[in-house]
Amino acid sequence: MDFQLSDEQQQLRRSVHEFAEREILPNVMKWDEAGEFPMQTVKELGRLGLLGVVFPAEYGGSGMGYVEYVIAIEELSRVDGSVGIIVAAHTSLGSNHIFLAGNEAQKRKYIPKLASGEFIGAWGLTEPGSGSAPA
């Protein structure tokens, strides 16, 4: 079994790496110290297709897979773990639940907007008076 990244995956790694160095790294301390959510950067990640990596093109996604998703998260997190977890939570917890369990109308209504960054996905979990058990 060959575990080497394909040429396309290596190009994705370079592209996300360069974006993170150019657009995220110079702002990390400013965002952290101000407690600022990097909305403009997250929107740009949507325009680049990184908020919809795992979703098919028919739903506005990039039509890639989980290896590409991990590459993107890894490169973003290398520069700023907060941006990496924003993208991971948006994709895995917010958007992917709709993609996996939503009906066709819900998928068509929400996934394109989530994949493009028009909407930002989140996941709320709480249980009054006790801890949370997402399973």
CSV table of N, CA, C and O in Angstrom, one decimal, residues 8-9 11-24 41-55 60-77 83-92 95 111-117 119-120:
chain,number,residue,atom,x,y,z
A,8,GLU,N,-1.7,16.1,-6.4
A,8,GLU,CA,-2.8,17.1,-6.0
A,8,GLU,C,-2.8,17.4,-4.5
A,8,GLU,O,-3.0,18.5,-4.1
A,9,GLN,N,-2.6,16.3,-3.7
A,9,GLN,CA,-2.6,16.5,-2.3
A,9,GLN,C,-1.4,17.3,-1.8
A,9,GLN,O,-1.5,18.2,-0.9
A,11,GLN,N,0.1,19.6,-3.6
A,11,GLN,CA,-0.2,21.0,-4.0
A,11,GLN,C,-1.2,21.6,-3.1
A,11,GLN,O,-1.0,22.8,-2.7
A,12,LEU,N,-2.2,20.9,-2.6
A,12,LEU,CA,-3.1,21.4,-1.6
A,12,LEU,C,-2.3,21.8,-0.3
A,12,LEU,O,-2.5,22.9,0.2
A,13,ARG,N,-1.4,20.9,0.1
A,13,ARG,CA,-0.6,21.2,1.3
A,13,ARG,C,0.2,22.5,1.1
A,13,ARG,O,0.2,23.4,2.0
A,14,ARG,N,0.8,22.6,0.0
A,14,ARG,CA,1.6,23.9,-0.3
A,14,ARG,C,0.7,25.1,-0.3
A,14,ARG,O,1.1,26.1,0.3
A,15,SER,N,-0.4,25.0,-1.0
A,15,SER,CA,-1.4,26.1,-1.1
A,15,SER,C,-1.9,26.6,0.3
A,15,SER,O,-1.9,27.8,0.6
A,16,VAL,N,-2.3,25.6,1.1
A,16,VAL,CA,-2.8,25.9,2.5
A,16,VAL,C,-1.7,26.5,3.3
A,16,VAL,O,-1.8,27.4,4.1
A,17,HIS,N,-0.5,25.9,3.2
A,17,HIS,CA,0.7,26.3,4.0
A,17,HIS,C,1.0,27.8,3.6
A,17,HIS,O,1.2,28.6,4.5
A,18,GLU,N,1.0,28.1,2.3
A,18,GLU,CA,1.3,29.5,1.9
A,18,GLU,C,0.2,30.5,2.4
A,18,GLU,O,0.6,31.5,2.9
A,19,PHE,N,-1.0,30.0,2.3
A,19,PHE,CA,-2.1,30.9,2.8
A,19,PHE,C,-2.0,31.1,4.3
A,19,PHE,O,-2.1,32.3,4.7
A,20,ALA,N,-1.7,30.1,5.0
A,20,ALA,CA,-1.6,30.2,6.5
A,20,ALA,C,-0.4,31.1,6.9
A,20,ALA,O,-0.6,32.0,7.8
A,21,GLU,N,0.7,31.0,6.2
A,21,GLU,CA,1.8,31.8,6.5
A,21,GLU,C,1.6,33.3,6.1
A,21,GLU,O,1.9,34.2,6.9
A,22,ARG,N,0.9,33.5,5.0
A,22,ARG,CA,0.6,34.9,4.5
A,22,ARG,C,-0.5,35.6,5.3
A,22,ARG,O,-0.4,36.8,5.6
A,23,GLU,N,-1.6,34.9,5.5
A,23,GLU,CA,-2.8,35.5,6.0
A,23,GLU,C,-3.1,35.3,7.5
A,23,GLU,O,-3.8,36.1,8.1
A,24,ILE,N,-2.6,34.2,8.0
A,24,ILE,CA,-3.0,33.9,9.4
A,24,ILE,C,-1.8,34.3,10.4
A,24,ILE,O,-2.1,35.0,11.4
A,41,THR,N,-11.0,35.9,7.6
A,41,THR,CA,-10.1,34.8,7.3
A,41,THR,C,-11.0,33.5,7.1
A,41,THR,O,-10.7,32.8,6.1
A,42,VAL,N,-11.9,33.3,7.9
A,42,VAL,CA,-12.8,32.1,7.8
A,42,VAL,C,-13.6,32.2,6.5
A,42,VAL,O,-13.7,31.2,5.8
A,43,LYS,N,-14.1,33.4,6.2
A,43,LYS,CA,-14.8,33.6,5.0
A,43,LYS,C,-13.9,33.3,3.8
A,43,LYS,O,-14.3,32.7,2.8
A,44,GLU,N,-12.7,33.7,3.8
A,44,GLU,CA,-11.7,33.5,2.7
A,44,GLU,C,-11.4,32.0,2.6
A,44,GLU,O,-11.3,31.5,1.5
A,45,LEU,N,-11.4,31.3,3.7
A,45,LEU,CA,-11.2,29.8,3.7
A,45,LEU,C,-12.4,29.2,3.0
A,45,LEU,O,-12.2,28.2,2.2
A,46,GLY,N,-13.6,29.7,3.1
A,46,GLY,CA,-14.7,29.2,2.4
A,46,GLY,C,-14.6,29.5,0.9
A,46,GLY,O,-14.9,28.6,0.1
A,47,ARG,N,-14.1,30.7,0.5
A,47,ARG,CA,-14.0,31.0,-0.9
A,47,ARG,C,-12.9,30.1,-1.5
A,47,ARG,O,-13.0,29.8,-2.7
A,48,LEU,N,-11.9,29.7,-0.7
A,48,LEU,CA,-10.9,28.8,-1.2
A,48,LEU,C,-11.3,27.3,-1.3
A,48,LEU,O,-10.6,26.5,-1.8
A,49,GLY,N,-12.5,27.1,-0.8
A,49,GLY,CA,-13.0,25.7,-0.8
A,49,GLY,C,-12.7,24.8,0.4
A,49,GLY,O,-12.9,23.7,0.4
A,50,LEU,N,-12.0,25.5,1.4
A,50,LEU,CA,-11.6,24.7,2.5
A,50,LEU,C,-12.6,24.4,3.6
A,50,LEU,O,-12.4,23.6,4.5
A,51,LEU,N,-13.8,25.1,3.5
A,51,LEU,CA,-14.8,24.8,4.5
A,51,LEU,C,-15.8,23.7,3.9
A,51,LEU,O,-16.6,23.2,4.6
A,52,GLY,N,-15.5,23.3,2.7
A,52,GLY,CA,-16.4,22.3,2.1
A,52,GLY,C,-15.6,21.2,1.4
A,52,GLY,O,-16.0,20.5,0.5
A,53,VAL,N,-14.4,20.9,1.9
A,53,VAL,CA,-13.4,20.0,1.3
A,53,VAL,C,-14.1,18.6,1.2
A,53,VAL,O,-14.0,18.0,0.1
A,54,VAL,N,-14.8,18.1,2.2
A,54,VAL,CA,-15.3,16.8,2.1
A,54,VAL,C,-16.7,16.6,1.5
A,54,VAL,O,-17.2,15.5,1.3
A,55,PHE,N,-17.3,17.7,1.0
A,55,PHE,CA,-18.6,17.7,0.4
A,55,PHE,C,-18.5,17.6,-1.1
A,55,PHE,O,-17.7,18.3,-1.7
A,60,GLY,N,-21.9,22.1,-3.5
A,60,GLY,CA,-21.1,23.3,-3.4
A,60,GLY,C,-19.8,23.0,-2.7
A,60,GLY,O,-19.0,24.0,-2.5
A,61,GLY,N,-19.5,21.8,-2.5
A,61,GLY,CA,-18.2,21.4,-1.8
A,61,GLY,C,-17.1,21.3,-2.8
A,61,GLY,O,-17.2,21.4,-4.0
A,62,SER,N,-15.9,21.0,-2.3
A,62,SER,CA,-14.7,20.8,-3.2
A,62,SER,C,-14.6,19.4,-3.8
A,62,SER,O,-13.8,19.2,-4.6
A,63,GLY,N,-15.4,18.5,-3.2
A,63,GLY,CA,-15.4,17.1,-3.8
A,63,GLY,C,-14.1,16.3,-3.5
A,63,GLY,O,-13.8,15.4,-4.2
A,64,MET,N,-13.4,16.7,-2.5
A,64,MET,CA,-12.2,16.0,-2.1
A,64,MET,C,-12.5,14.9,-1.1
A,64,MET,O,-13.7,14.4,-1.1
A,65,GLY,N,-11.6,14.6,-0.2
A,65,GLY,CA,-11.9,13.6,0.8
A,65,GLY,C,-11.3,13.9,2.1
A,65,GLY,O,-10.8,15.0,2.4
A,66,TYR,N,-11.3,12.9,3.0
A,66,TYR,CA,-10.8,13.2,4.3
A,66,TYR,C,-9.3,13.3,4.4
A,66,TYR,O,-8.8,14.0,5.3
A,67,VAL,N,-8.5,12.7,3.5
A,67,VAL,CA,-7.1,13.0,3.5
A,67,VAL,C,-6.8,14.4,3.3
A,67,VAL,O,-6.0,15.1,4.0
A,68,GLU,N,-7.5,15.0,2.3
A,68,GLU,CA,-7.3,16.4,2.0
A,68,GLU,C,-7.8,17.3,3.1
A,68,GLU,O,-7.2,18.3,3.4
A,69,TYR,N,-8.9,16.9,3.8
A,69,TYR,CA,-9.4,17.6,4.9
A,69,TYR,C,-8.4,17.6,6.0
A,69,TYR,O,-8.1,18.7,6.6
A,70,VAL,N,-7.7,16.5,6.3
A,70,VAL,CA,-6.7,16.4,7.3
A,70,VAL,C,-5.5,17.3,6.9
A,70,VAL,O,-4.9,18.0,7.8
A,71,ILE,N,-5.1,17.3,5.7
A,71,ILE,CA,-4.0,18.1,5.2
A,71,ILE,C,-4.3,19.6,5.5
A,71,ILE,O,-3.5,20.3,6.0
A,72,ALA,N,-5.5,20.0,5.2
A,72,ALA,CA,-5.9,21.4,5.4
A,72,ALA,C,-5.9,21.8,6.9
A,72,ALA,O,-5.3,22.8,7.3
A,73,ILE,N,-6.5,20.9,7.7
A,73,ILE,CA,-6.5,21.2,9.2
A,73,ILE,C,-5.1,21.2,9.7
A,73,ILE,O,-4.8,22.0,10.5
A,74,GLU,N,-4.3,20.3,9.3
A,74,GLU,CA,-2.9,20.2,9.8
A,74,GLU,C,-2.1,21.5,9.4
A,74,GLU,O,-1.4,22.1,10.3
A,75,GLU,N,-2.2,22.0,8.2
A,75,GLU,CA,-1.5,23.2,7.8
A,75,GLU,C,-2.0,24.4,8.5
A,75,GLU,O,-1.3,25.3,8.8
A,76,LEU,N,-3.3,24.5,8.6
A,76,LEU,CA,-3.9,25.7,9.4
A,76,LEU,C,-3.5,25.6,10.8
A,76,LEU,O,-3.1,26.7,11.4
A,77,SER,N,-3.6,24.5,11.4
A,77,SER,CA,-3.3,24.3,12.9
A,77,SER,C,-1.8,24.5,13.1
A,77,SER,O,-1.4,24.9,14.2
A,83,VAL,N,-7.6,28.6,14.4
A,83,VAL,CA,-8.2,28.5,13.1
A,83,VAL,C,-8.4,27.1,12.6
A,83,VAL,O,-9.4,26.8,12.0
A,84,GLY,N,-7.5,26.2,12.9
A,84,GLY,CA,-7.7,24.8,12.6
A,84,GLY,C,-8.9,24.2,13.2
A,84,GLY,O,-9.7,23.5,12.6
A,85,ILE,N,-9.1,24.5,14.5
A,85,ILE,CA,-10.3,24.0,15.2
A,85,ILE,C,-11.6,24.7,14.7
A,85,ILE,O,-12.7,24.0,14.7
A,86,ILE,N,-11.5,25.9,14.3
A,86,ILE,CA,-12.7,26.6,13.7
A,86,ILE,C,-13.1,25.8,12.5
A,86,ILE,O,-14.3,25.5,12.3
A,87,VAL,N,-12.2,25.5,11.6
A,87,VAL,CA,-12.5,24.8,10.4
A,87,VAL,C,-13.0,23.4,10.7
A,87,VAL,O,-13.9,22.9,10.1
A,88,ALA,N,-12.3,22.7,11.7
A,88,ALA,CA,-12.7,21.3,12.0
A,88,ALA,C,-14.1,21.3,12.6
A,88,ALA,O,-14.9,20.4,12.3
A,89,ALA,N,-14.4,22.2,13.5
A,89,ALA,CA,-15.7,22.2,14.2
A,89,ALA,C,-16.8,22.6,13.1
A,89,ALA,O,-17.9,22.0,13.1
A,90,HIS,N,-16.5,23.6,12.3
A,90,HIS,CA,-17.4,24.0,11.2
A,90,HIS,C,-17.8,22.8,10.3
A,90,HIS,O,-18.9,22.5,10.1
A,91,THR,N,-16.7,22.1,9.9
A,91,THR,CA,-16.9,21.0,9.0
A,91,THR,C,-17.5,19.7,9.7
A,91,THR,O,-18.5,19.2,9.3
A,92,SER,N,-16.8,19.2,10.7
A,92,SER,CA,-17.2,17.9,11.3
A,92,SER,C,-18.4,18.0,12.2
A,92,SER,O,-19.2,17.1,12.1
A,95,SER,N,-21.4,21.2,9.8
A,95,SER,CA,-21.9,20.9,8.4
A,95,SER,C,-22.1,19.4,8.2
A,95,SER,O,-23.0,19.0,7.5
A,111,ILE,N,-25.9,23.0,3.0
A,111,ILE,CA,-24.5,22.7,2.7
A,111,ILE,C,-23.8,23.6,1.8
A,111,ILE,O,-22.6,24.0,2.0
A,112,PRO,N,-24.4,24.1,0.7
A,112,PRO,CA,-23.7,25.1,-0.2
A,112,PRO,C,-23.3,26.4,0.5
A,112,PRO,O,-22.2,26.9,0.3
A,113,LYS,N,-24.2,26.8,1.4
A,113,LYS,CA,-23.9,28.0,2.2
A,113,LYS,C,-22.8,27.8,3.2
A,113,LYS,O,-22.0,28.7,3.5
A,114,LEU,N,-22.8,26.6,3.8
A,114,LEU,CA,-21.7,26.3,4.8
A,114,LEU,C,-20.4,26.0,4.0
A,114,LEU,O,-19.4,26.5,4.5
A,115,ALA,N,-20.4,25.4,2.9
A,115,ALA,CA,-19.2,25.1,2.2
A,115,ALA,C,-18.5,26.3,1.7
A,115,ALA,O,-17.3,26.4,1.6
A,116,SER,N,-19.3,27.3,1.3
A,116,SER,CA,-18.8,28.6,0.8
A,116,SER,C,-18.3,29.6,1.8
A,116,SER,O,-17.6,30.5,1.5
A,117,GLY,N,-18.8,29.3,3.1
A,117,GLY,CA,-18.4,30.3,4.1
A,117,GLY,C,-19.5,31.4,4.3
A,117,GLY,O,-19.4,32.2,5.2
A,119,PHE,N,-22.4,30.8,5.5
A,119,PHE,CA,-22.8,30.4,6.8
A,119,PHE,C,-21.6,29.8,7.5
A,119,PHE,O,-20.8,29.1,6.9
A,120,ILE,N,-21.6,30.0,8.8
A,120,ILE,CA,-20.5,29.3,9.6
A,120,ILE,C,-21.2,28.3,10.6
A,120,ILE,O,-22.2,28.6,11.3
